[in-house]
């Protein structure tokens, strides 16, 4: 019977490499990695597009830095507001007498542009709208209405930058993108252009000439203005009317705005200005109609190429907006999960601590039954001696230690024999992996209470006695110990120490209260032999054999509890490569175990209760939330660079404060000094990103259906047990 467990769990043929699985197929993971890189690249591109579109701009009349105008030809400086700089000698045009071209910048706006169009329609006047390409994309129907009602459209760039400060390629992109948006939306092209922050022709300086000639080569007429209504300052309707009224019957191009703020004064002023000037014999028309015969029609039908480019641009912008909205939605969900989990964990952990520290608390009569401690070991010569000594010296009566030497090549078994401890024996086996070694230890155990301890773990003298006390309750089948990091040197060791105290033991208190602890850690855990048999022994079809066994014990109808006073110190990885390999295996193994036991969610009895509680909580808190958590950092950086930096900083610091408070509670409950928490901000910035990548890597491996190789970590034997906590 004993050997049948061992034999039944073997999955490696004789002579196979220790702790190895058949060579994996790598095509799947590589393909998934490539797909992931493409998706991440597209996501980054969409975020950058959206960030560019959200670039704020100041009002049109914001003054720029004054420069000389020595290189501005007199034909422009003293000419009209419509400039053709395409030839060797640029020339300009003025409006005919009593001819008004109402021009509107910065739209279309979903609120104010329709109101202005209504005024123009009511008074049978046409206008020229210099639009932003980004707003054309967001308000296509308003743009189409402009064309449908006989108005003219011109380019005012895509995002309203100060074009003279941009490189030539970006200026061209601003213009062509707006042209494409207009073409796709209206089916028309435009030959009119007005630069942002422009004024009259007399205000042009040397910095403006390169862009004037550049836009002329692109086929545009530059349209400035004769009169500025200054409606952007909201000086009051009478002031807007004074500023926009030409003198002595002169024609004029008048500047208004249909977006960029409250334009109620603009609407009211237009409703008075147009009929007043019409009564004086003025006509209101578009720029190109006023100059008919001297300039071509500004809005000719767009070609297929323009429409196609516009289609691609419009949909890229829309997808970018949807992407950002989706990310904000995910961020909101992640925030809710994070806050909900924090509140649930802290409240439950405090309740758990109060219950356990109550004088009336007891598992039942003292448990003094003999215990077998099983220690699986493969090439652990560096760490095995202190681990075995600590186990052999346990104060619990009747302790035997069985070290299962899994075909070690470094003399692990000889090191143990050299200790000459009377209650310790070594069982040597062919290579079979950790699960097989544990099954062998269970088979050779003389006692019904079995403790499993890793070969790099040092325990307190009282740990084993405390660990088995919950077995006073006959329904308890397994007990989780309180595992701590024993090598806390350096930032990496401190960060792992914080993770163990906060991320592992605090969660374990929550799951203990809810009756669904998902993992009895391999570093320190106790089982009834009967519970192990009922669970089918340790399996080799997942890399998280501890999680797999714990879930199986739950499903077999046994309780699994946490005994926080049973403390052990384990050796954490000392390098990033070792840490990556360990956490990769843990994450992948956990996913394997969750998938293996997925049917528990729909089953009845103890299995169903654990499935609908434990599996769902672990999936949400240990898989889904960590996968969403990077959004907290991504969107914080995104907001800091592209959005409201103060809001982004406050949001991130708020999350940091919650993390610190949660960590402080966890450290107090575990009676640990708070000194390591000074590194918490650094842990969030650096260590957490590494854990995100590990989880992502594990997820890709799981999706590929690949079996992961068992990875032996390099050990240093640096575990030390701190002084007893107060």
XYZ file of C-alpha atoms in Angstrom:
726
model
C 0.000 0.000 0.000
C 2.783 2.406 0.974
C 4.807 1.845 -2.153
C 1.748 1.985 -4.365
C 1.368 5.664 -3.605
C 4.940 6.320 -4.593
C 4.772 4.177 -7.712
C 1.386 5.498 -8.739
C 2.588 9.105 -8.731
C 5.714 8.658 -10.801
C 5.659 10.434 -14.143
C 9.306 10.243 -15.161
C 10.992 7.235 -16.770
C 14.095 5.814 -15.147
C 17.159 7.830 -16.032
C 15.218 11.043 -16.711
C 16.802 14.267 -15.562
C 15.900 15.239 -11.995
C 12.860 17.429 -11.628
C 12.356 17.659 -15.355
C 9.564 17.166 -17.836
C 9.794 16.318 -21.529
C 11.186 19.115 -23.662
C 8.375 21.568 -24.351
C 7.205 22.736 -27.708
C 8.132 26.404 -27.985
C 6.207 27.435 -31.033
C 3.032 28.258 -29.135
C 4.615 30.535 -26.511
C 6.652 32.339 -29.143
C 3.576 32.981 -31.253
C 1.649 34.196 -28.205
C 4.571 36.395 -27.193
C 4.637 37.883 -30.694
C 0.900 38.501 -30.593
C 1.281 40.082 -27.166
C 4.044 42.395 -28.396
C 1.883 43.447 -31.342
C -1.098 44.089 -29.066
C 1.035 46.054 -26.602
C 2.522 48.044 -29.472
C -0.923 48.898 -30.797
C -2.085 49.776 -27.291
C 0.887 52.092 -26.782
C 0.233 53.657 -30.184
C -3.422 54.243 -29.360
C -2.499 55.831 -26.019
C 0.021 58.120 -27.705
C -2.551 59.106 -30.345
C -5.089 59.887 -27.665
C -2.492 61.791 -25.638
C -1.612 63.881 -28.686
C -5.262 64.626 -29.347
C -5.750 65.759 -25.752
C -3.012 68.367 -25.982
C -4.574 71.486 -24.480
C -4.393 74.799 -26.332
C -4.644 78.409 -25.263
C -6.973 81.022 -26.828
C -6.207 82.208 -30.357
C -5.108 85.643 -29.281
C -2.526 84.438 -26.812
C 0.563 86.522 -27.673
C 3.669 84.768 -28.860
C 7.275 85.865 -28.609
C 7.863 89.022 -30.654
C 10.294 88.718 -33.567
C 11.461 90.974 -36.366
C 9.540 91.249 -39.646
C 12.445 92.130 -41.948
C 11.840 89.141 -44.232
C 8.079 89.627 -44.573
C 7.340 91.113 -48.032
C 5.452 94.404 -48.136
C 2.824 92.734 -50.317
C 1.917 90.656 -47.276
C 2.559 93.099 -44.433
C 0.496 95.838 -46.086
C -1.786 93.613 -48.096
C -5.030 91.817 -47.459
C -5.800 88.943 -45.105
C -5.944 86.235 -47.818
C -2.377 85.323 -48.737
C -1.070 83.286 -51.679
C 2.624 82.591 -51.051
C 3.015 79.943 -53.758
C 4.939 82.073 -56.268
C 8.258 83.820 -56.166
C 6.417 87.014 -55.338
C 3.623 86.363 -52.838
C 0.492 88.412 -53.100
C -2.649 88.910 -51.079
C -6.346 89.713 -51.449
C -8.828 91.956 -49.667
C -12.556 91.623 -49.326
C -14.648 93.689 -51.730
C -16.511 96.670 -50.309
C -19.518 95.894 -48.122
C -18.635 92.185 -48.213
C -18.250 90.325 -44.934
C -16.705 86.887 -44.470
C -17.613 85.644 -41.015
C -14.957 83.146 -39.965
C -15.102 80.815 -36.983
C -12.148 79.055 -35.383
C -11.559 76.055 -33.134
C -14.742 74.064 -33.812
C -16.898 72.217 -34.418
C -18.290 72.251 -30.911
C -21.341 70.093 -30.113
C -22.992 72.939 -28.178
C -22.014 76.258 -29.735
C -21.465 75.439 -33.406
C -25.121 74.359 -33.962
C -26.292 77.560 -32.250
C -24.130 79.660 -34.565
C -25.345 77.685 -37.584
C -28.913 78.369 -36.497
C -28.211 82.133 -36.391
C -26.588 82.052 -39.821
C -29.505 80.054 -41.241
C -32.033 82.402 -39.727
C -30.395 85.431 -41.338
C -29.479 83.673 -44.609
C -25.782 84.277 -44.142
C -22.850 82.046 -44.994
C -19.678 81.639 -43.012
C -16.263 80.018 -43.225
C -15.372 77.556 -40.464
C -11.725 76.803 -39.776
C -12.007 73.454 -38.062
C -9.782 71.299 -35.915
C -9.413 67.828 -37.366
C -9.719 66.190 -33.954
C -13.127 67.832 -33.415
C -14.278 66.942 -36.923
C -13.683 63.305 -36.013
C -15.720 63.673 -32.829
C -18.515 65.777 -34.380
C -18.985 64.512 -37.937
C -22.678 65.351 -38.273
C -22.122 69.012 -37.376
C -19.337 69.190 -39.957
C -21.605 67.696 -42.596
C -24.285 70.230 -41.684
C -21.852 73.071 -42.390
C -21.315 71.825 -45.939
C -24.974 70.961 -46.429
C -26.052 74.512 -45.543
C -23.581 76.126 -47.934
C -20.844 77.131 -45.535
C -17.147 76.825 -46.242
C -14.606 74.756 -44.348
C -10.911 75.429 -43.878
C -8.029 73.762 -42.058
C -7.117 75.041 -38.589
C -4.724 72.117 -37.850
C -5.616 68.906 -36.064
C -4.828 69.783 -32.432
C -4.286 73.590 -32.421
C -0.521 73.782 -31.777
C 1.651 76.839 -32.376
C 2.778 75.617 -35.796
C 5.897 77.791 -36.024
C 7.308 75.858 -33.055
C 6.754 72.448 -34.694
C 9.149 70.552 -36.968
C 8.173 70.554 -40.633
C 7.057 66.900 -40.653
C 4.676 67.478 -37.750
C 3.235 70.605 -39.345
C 2.565 68.589 -42.479
C 0.921 65.883 -40.426
C -1.313 68.424 -38.682
C -2.482 69.750 -42.017
C -2.881 66.465 -43.878
C -4.660 64.821 -40.961
C -7.215 67.619 -40.835
C -7.634 67.507 -44.610
C -8.226 63.757 -44.405
C -10.796 64.120 -41.624
C -12.684 66.731 -43.656
C -12.540 64.609 -46.819
C -13.835 61.450 -45.139
C -16.539 63.287 -43.208
C -17.891 65.617 -45.888
C -16.597 64.242 -49.202
C -14.953 67.630 -49.808
C -11.393 68.898 -49.753
C -10.336 72.409 -48.783
C -7.708 74.885 -49.990
C -8.115 77.333 -47.090
C -5.850 77.370 -44.073
C -5.652 79.485 -40.966
C -2.810 78.916 -38.496
C -3.668 78.845 -34.804
C -2.868 81.988 -32.815
C -2.992 84.081 -35.990
C -4.068 87.684 -36.293
C -3.858 90.287 -39.050
C -1.377 90.304 -41.928
C 0.431 93.214 -40.327
C 1.231 91.095 -37.288
C 3.212 88.491 -39.252
C 6.919 88.232 -38.467
C 9.922 86.333 -39.790
C 9.009 83.138 -37.910
C 5.741 82.938 -39.839
C 7.172 83.070 -43.350
C 8.493 79.473 -43.561
C 5.092 78.085 -42.636
C 3.337 80.439 -45.058
C 5.459 79.218 -47.954
C 5.237 75.623 -46.770
C 1.437 75.643 -46.660
C 1.343 77.368 -50.047
C 3.413 74.526 -51.536
C 0.819 72.162 -50.049
C -1.871 74.017 -52.036
C -3.354 76.257 -49.351
C -4.349 79.896 -49.253
C -3.659 81.345 -45.818
C -6.638 83.254 -44.448
C -6.022 85.741 -41.638
C -8.481 88.449 -40.585
C -9.193 92.172 -40.769
C -11.167 92.409 -37.539
C -10.956 90.375 -34.337
C -14.201 90.279 -32.369
C -12.167 89.253 -29.314
C -15.113 87.086 -28.313
C -12.608 84.689 -26.729
C -12.200 87.267 -23.926
C -15.985 87.450 -23.352
C -15.927 91.249 -23.032
C -19.706 91.531 -23.338
C -21.989 91.624 -26.371
C -21.651 95.420 -26.985
C -17.841 95.128 -27.053
C -17.983 92.154 -29.417
C -20.271 94.161 -31.703
C -17.899 97.161 -31.690
C -14.880 95.005 -32.439
C -16.641 93.189 -35.302
C -18.166 96.219 -37.068
C -16.250 97.450 -40.156
C -16.015 101.167 -40.834
C -17.172 103.224 -43.773
C -18.562 100.370 -45.871
C -15.270 98.465 -46.065
C -15.285 94.728 -46.588
C -13.730 92.557 -43.914
C -12.878 89.076 -42.739
C -14.040 88.953 -39.138
C -12.705 86.464 -36.589
C -15.097 84.686 -34.225
C -14.884 81.397 -32.330
C -17.409 78.592 -32.226
C -15.559 76.489 -29.651
C -12.982 76.698 -26.883
C -15.250 77.984 -24.117
C -18.544 79.719 -23.448
C -19.631 81.264 -26.738
C -23.009 82.612 -25.658
C -21.815 86.195 -26.283
C -20.719 85.200 -29.774
C -24.165 83.812 -30.578
C -25.923 86.878 -29.179
C -23.585 89.302 -30.980
C -24.028 87.545 -34.335
C -27.789 87.659 -33.950
C -27.531 91.477 -33.785
C -24.546 92.121 -36.078
C -25.801 90.310 -39.166
C -29.205 92.018 -39.544
C -27.697 95.403 -38.600
C -25.045 95.211 -41.339
C -27.459 93.652 -43.835
C -29.638 96.716 -43.357
C -26.603 98.836 -44.325
C -26.146 96.932 -47.575
C -23.554 94.390 -46.473
C -23.594 90.855 -47.805
C -22.357 87.866 -45.816
C -20.611 85.192 -47.828
C -17.709 82.753 -47.704
C -14.068 83.671 -48.306
C -13.752 81.983 -51.696
C -17.165 83.216 -52.866
C -16.162 86.783 -52.026
C -13.000 86.387 -54.122
C -14.642 84.444 -56.967
C -12.633 84.752 -60.165
C -9.430 85.435 -58.254
C -9.218 82.226 -56.163
C -10.712 78.798 -56.958
C -13.617 77.250 -55.079
C -12.243 76.233 -51.675
C -14.309 73.085 -51.145
C -14.007 70.932 -54.257
C -14.894 67.218 -54.211
C -12.295 65.086 -52.447
C -10.440 62.344 -54.281
C -10.354 58.666 -53.421
C -6.887 58.908 -51.862
C -7.921 61.730 -49.556
C -11.057 59.905 -48.476
C -9.131 56.671 -47.877
C -6.532 58.411 -45.754
C -9.284 60.174 -43.909
C -11.068 56.894 -43.262
C -7.917 55.373 -41.766
C -7.278 58.456 -39.672
C -10.822 58.789 -38.383
C -11.021 55.178 -37.328
C -7.588 55.292 -35.734
C -8.679 58.282 -33.669
C -11.981 56.671 -32.755
C -10.308 53.409 -31.756
C -7.797 55.401 -29.708
C -10.660 57.065 -27.880
C -12.437 53.782 -27.316
C -9.184 52.204 -26.151
C -8.611 54.897 -23.567
C -12.231 54.712 -22.426
C -11.913 50.932 -22.093
C -8.701 51.312 -20.104
C -10.369 53.800 -17.784
C -13.194 51.315 -17.324
C -10.706 48.561 -16.522
C -8.876 50.933 -14.200
C -12.138 51.673 -12.412
C -12.789 47.939 -12.076
C -9.237 47.345 -10.839
C -9.609 50.184 -8.350
C -12.859 48.770 -7.022
C -11.326 45.302 -6.748
C -8.240 46.719 -5.061
C -10.225 48.743 -2.524
C -12.738 45.938 -1.966
C -10.007 43.375 -1.455
C -8.096 45.700 0.884
C -11.151 46.387 3.005
C -12.147 42.716 3.090
C -8.640 41.508 3.937
C -7.978 44.072 6.665
C -11.343 43.721 8.381
C -11.228 39.937 8.220
C -7.606 39.760 9.378
C -8.346 41.960 12.392
C -11.311 39.755 13.249
C -9.117 36.674 12.857
C -6.450 38.149 15.154
C -8.955 39.130 17.856
C -10.441 35.654 17.786
C -7.071 33.890 18.054
C -5.790 36.174 20.817
C -8.882 35.751 22.926
C -8.201 33.904 26.233
C -11.153 31.671 25.443
C -9.719 30.544 22.110
C -8.681 26.889 21.829
C -8.530 24.232 19.125
C -9.496 21.664 21.771
C -7.517 19.231 23.932
C -3.729 19.417 23.440
C -2.453 17.300 20.545
C 0.653 15.304 21.503
C 0.359 12.527 18.924
C 3.663 11.622 17.255
C 4.472 13.452 14.037
C 6.438 12.512 10.926
C 8.158 15.396 9.160
C 8.785 14.759 5.480
C 11.560 16.792 3.843
C 11.903 16.371 0.060
C 15.430 17.222 -1.078
C 17.231 17.433 -4.368
C 20.773 18.844 -4.300
C 20.169 20.718 -1.041
C 23.541 20.080 0.620
C 23.915 23.812 1.285
C 20.690 24.213 3.263
C 19.714 20.760 4.511
C 21.771 20.666 7.715
C 20.278 23.705 9.528
C 16.811 22.734 8.321
C 17.028 19.162 9.652
C 18.606 20.264 12.934
C 15.762 22.692 13.588
C 13.196 19.961 12.857
C 14.920 17.295 14.929
C 15.054 19.627 17.923
C 11.321 20.327 17.897
C 9.784 20.293 21.374
C 6.829 18.244 20.181
C 7.007 14.679 21.575
C 7.597 11.804 19.192
C 8.965 13.654 16.153
C 10.583 11.666 13.362
C 12.162 13.324 10.342
C 12.181 11.546 6.969
C 14.464 13.173 4.422
C 13.654 11.932 0.919
C 16.802 12.312 -1.176
C 15.504 12.587 -4.743
C 18.633 11.353 -6.563
C 20.774 14.263 -5.381
C 24.244 14.516 -6.901
C 25.777 16.833 -4.303
C 25.778 14.459 -1.320
C 22.593 15.796 0.311
C 21.796 12.462 1.921
C 25.365 12.095 3.203
C 25.157 15.536 4.848
C 22.022 14.440 6.705
C 23.560 11.132 7.795
C 26.612 13.025 8.975
C 24.451 14.904 11.487
C 23.943 11.627 13.388
C 20.522 12.608 14.709
C 18.607 9.680 16.199
C 15.158 10.726 15.004
C 16.225 11.450 11.426
C 16.451 8.962 8.568
C 17.184 9.289 4.885
C 15.193 7.577 2.139
C 16.941 7.622 -1.222
C 14.825 7.417 -4.367
C 15.342 7.609 -8.125
C 14.628 10.998 -9.605
C 10.916 11.655 -9.666
C 10.253 15.242 -8.706
C 9.027 16.908 -5.540
C 5.511 15.463 -5.554
C 6.838 11.925 -5.938
C 9.367 12.524 -3.148
C 6.610 13.723 -0.820
C 4.475 10.690 -1.661
C 7.443 8.507 -0.795
C 7.855 10.286 2.522
C 4.156 9.820 3.315
C 4.468 6.139 2.448
C 7.439 5.688 4.784
C 5.981 7.762 7.610
C 5.277 5.843 10.801
C 2.693 8.333 12.096
C -0.706 9.601 10.998
C 0.155 13.280 11.462
C 2.478 14.351 8.691
C 4.279 17.668 8.398
C 5.829 18.666 5.076
C 8.786 21.055 5.182
C 11.081 22.310 2.415
C 14.777 21.561 2.660
C 15.699 25.249 2.874
C 13.377 26.019 5.803
C 14.312 26.530 9.438
C 11.537 26.238 12.038
C 11.151 27.450 15.596
C 11.438 24.744 18.278
C 7.728 25.183 19.114
C 6.568 25.426 15.485
C 5.706 21.742 14.915
C 3.835 21.446 18.220
C 1.808 24.566 17.452
C 1.232 23.494 13.870
C -0.522 20.228 14.803
C -2.761 21.653 17.532
C -5.679 22.315 15.123
C -5.919 18.523 14.640
C -7.753 18.494 17.965
C -10.695 19.264 15.684
C -11.455 15.977 13.884
C -12.750 17.867 10.820
C -9.385 19.532 10.180
C -7.420 17.745 7.485
C -4.596 20.221 6.851
C -2.922 23.150 8.608
C -0.919 25.987 7.049
C 2.042 27.381 8.949
C 3.309 30.954 8.975
C 6.259 31.113 6.589
C 8.642 34.065 6.687
C 11.679 35.146 4.711
C 14.846 34.192 6.552
C 17.358 36.019 4.347
C 16.270 39.650 4.428
C 19.546 41.182 3.292
C 19.344 43.808 0.578
C 16.337 45.387 -1.080
C 15.295 42.193 -2.848
C 15.187 40.277 0.433
C 13.284 43.073 2.180
C 10.751 43.290 -0.635
C 10.116 39.564 -0.492
C 9.776 39.803 3.281
C 7.064 42.443 2.805
C 5.382 40.287 0.188
C 5.325 37.248 2.458
C 3.881 39.155 5.412
C 1.373 41.219 3.441
C 0.573 39.235 0.333
C 0.693 35.703 1.718
C -0.060 35.627 5.419
C -2.636 38.425 5.412
C -4.504 36.676 2.611
C -4.263 33.396 4.498
C -6.122 34.947 7.437
C -8.906 36.012 5.077
C -9.177 32.565 3.524
C -9.054 30.961 6.972
C -12.080 32.943 8.138
C -13.914 32.083 4.917
C -12.915 28.427 5.146
C -11.174 28.295 1.776
C -7.401 28.441 2.206
C -6.152 27.535 -1.282
C -2.555 26.662 -0.422
C -0.840 24.984 2.489
C 2.728 26.081 1.703
C 5.332 23.473 1.002
C 7.673 25.287 3.373
C 5.540 24.417 6.402
C 2.265 22.513 6.364
C 0.664 19.630 8.235
C -1.758 16.938 7.011
C -3.624 13.957 8.337
C -2.549 10.872 6.460
C -6.213 10.079 5.845
C -6.759 13.515 4.266
C -3.798 12.994 1.945
C -5.163 9.604 0.872
C -8.681 11.020 0.411
C -7.212 13.711 -1.809
C -5.478 11.101 -3.946
C -1.965 11.911 -2.758
C 0.309 14.453 -4.327
C -0.024 14.702 -8.076
C 2.619 15.467 -10.670
C 0.329 17.086 -13.255
C 0.798 20.603 -11.827
C 3.862 22.495 -10.661
C 2.046 23.839 -7.599
C 1.721 20.478 -5.861
C 0.971 22.239 -2.559
C -1.954 24.187 -4.024
C -3.190 21.125 -5.913
C -3.128 18.976 -2.760
C -4.776 21.658 -0.609
C -7.656 22.096 -3.033
C -8.085 18.337 -3.274
C -8.223 18.103 0.545
C -10.974 20.734 0.550
C -12.895 18.873 -2.127
C -12.592 15.644 -0.135
C -14.553 17.304 2.671
C -11.775 18.271 5.100
C -11.221 21.671 6.696
C -7.970 23.538 6.064
C -6.920 26.128 8.652
C -4.101 28.586 9.379
C -1.990 28.516 12.527
C -0.095 31.811 12.547
C 1.906 30.977 15.680
C 3.701 28.104 13.893
C 6.554 30.042 12.328
C 9.241 28.980 9.903
C 11.960 30.829 7.983
C 12.638 29.957 4.373
C 15.311 31.059 1.954
C 14.008 33.493 -0.649
C 15.751 33.875 -4.018
C 18.751 36.181 -3.869
C 18.850 37.248 -7.521
C 16.353 38.474 -10.075
C 16.811 35.448 -12.318
C 16.186 33.073 -9.407
C 13.186 35.107 -8.268
C 11.728 35.108 -11.782
C 12.063 31.324 -12.054
C 10.450 30.721 -8.669
C 7.500 33.074 -9.166
C 7.024 31.924 -12.736
C 6.658 28.361 -11.467
C 4.339 29.428 -8.657
C 2.091 31.481 -10.928
C 1.963 28.867 -13.643
C 1.363 26.076 -11.129
C -1.446 28.008 -9.478
C -3.121 28.518 -12.850
C -2.731 24.817 -13.558
C -4.323 23.900 -10.228
C -7.212 26.331 -10.698
C -7.898 24.954 -14.158
C -7.589 21.354 -12.992
C -10.182 21.844 -10.248
C -12.472 24.183 -12.222
C -15.378 21.733 -12.145
C -15.649 22.225 -8.383
C -17.528 25.451 -9.115
C -20.573 23.499 -10.343
C -20.374 20.537 -7.974
C -22.326 19.956 -4.791
C -21.190 19.319 -1.257
C -17.786 20.339 0.127
C -16.242 20.429 -3.328
C -18.852 22.856 -4.638
C -18.660 25.049 -1.548
C -14.934 25.426 -1.968
C -15.229 25.903 -5.730
C -17.770 28.697 -5.524
C -15.919 30.403 -2.720
C -12.236 29.536 -2.792
C -11.646 29.081 -6.513
C -13.539 32.230 -7.420
C -11.778 34.322 -4.771
C -8.352 33.027 -5.764
C -9.107 33.613 -9.445
C -10.274 37.172 -8.802
C -7.700 38.183 -6.175
C -4.650 36.183 -7.268
C -5.012 36.133 -11.054
C -7.475 38.746 -12.333
C -6.581 41.593 -9.959
C -2.797 41.235 -10.434
C -3.339 41.248 -14.193
C -5.387 44.446 -13.932
C -3.129 46.043 -11.338
C -0.522 47.290 -13.886
C -3.193 49.680 -15.132
C -2.845 51.590 -11.860
C 0.774 52.333 -12.715
C 0.308 52.689 -16.478
C -2.512 55.192 -16.160
C -0.697 57.025 -13.367
C 2.318 57.537 -15.649
C 0.027 58.361 -18.576
C -1.827 60.933 -16.489
C 1.401 62.367 -15.114
C 2.827 62.924 -18.594
C -0.222 63.709 -20.705
C -3.165 64.596 -18.458
C -3.631 66.335 -15.121
C -0.360 65.538 -13.374
C -1.604 66.614 -9.967
C -4.698 64.424 -10.176
C -2.559 61.496 -11.375
C -0.056 62.017 -8.586
C -2.745 62.303 -5.931
C -4.429 59.147 -7.218
C -1.190 57.156 -7.181
C -0.179 58.462 -3.753
C -3.632 57.574 -2.418
C -3.164 53.993 -3.547
C 0.306 54.072 -2.019
C -1.143 55.271 1.295
C -3.675 52.435 1.272
C -0.885 49.964 0.553
C 1.168 51.346 3.425
C -1.751 51.191 5.856
C -2.520 47.614 4.812
C 1.131 46.642 5.173
C 1.338 48.235 8.606
C -1.693 46.229 9.749
C -0.148 43.013 8.389
C 3.190 43.678 10.097
C 1.526 44.452 13.408
C -0.575 41.309 13.248
C 2.558 39.274 12.548
C 4.438 41.164 15.263
C 7.071 42.316 12.834
C 8.909 45.657 13.135
C 7.734 48.294 10.684
C 11.222 49.382 9.608
C 11.189 47.516 6.244
C 8.130 49.472 5.131
C 10.276 52.471 4.230
C 11.088 50.562 1.038
C 7.436 50.116 0.107
C 7.326 52.936 -2.498
C 10.392 51.466 -4.193
C 8.791 48.027 -4.080
C 5.698 49.368 -5.825
C 7.781 51.033 -8.527
C 10.267 48.246 -9.278
C 9.420 44.908 -7.659
C 5.724 45.027 -8.504
C 6.478 45.529 -12.196
C 8.606 42.387 -12.151
C 5.749 40.416 -10.597
C 3.394 41.725 -13.305
C 5.723 40.444 -16.005
C 6.052 37.080 -14.277
C 2.276 36.690 -14.118
C 1.940 37.724 -17.751
C 4.630 35.241 -18.759
C 2.871 32.511 -16.802
C -0.445 33.379 -18.414
C 1.064 33.102 -21.896
C 2.561 29.748 -21.004
C -0.798 28.543 -19.684
C -2.614 29.708 -22.822
C -0.115 27.888 -25.014
C -0.901 24.572 -23.301
C 2.778 24.045 -22.628
C 4.144 22.075 -19.661
C 6.724 24.038 -17.739
C 10.002 22.523 -16.620
C 10.612 22.217 -12.892
C 13.333 24.721 -12.083
C 15.850 24.090 -9.309
C 16.858 27.297 -7.535
C 20.365 28.122 -6.428
C 20.595 28.084 -2.616
C 23.028 30.006 -0.418
C 22.194 28.704 3.052
C 21.810 32.269 4.381
C 18.587 31.669 6.318
C 18.716 33.119 9.823
C 15.933 33.183 12.387
C 15.414 36.668 13.822
C 15.188 37.207 17.542
C 11.800 36.196 18.959
C 9.156 38.813 18.352
C 7.734 40.644 21.264
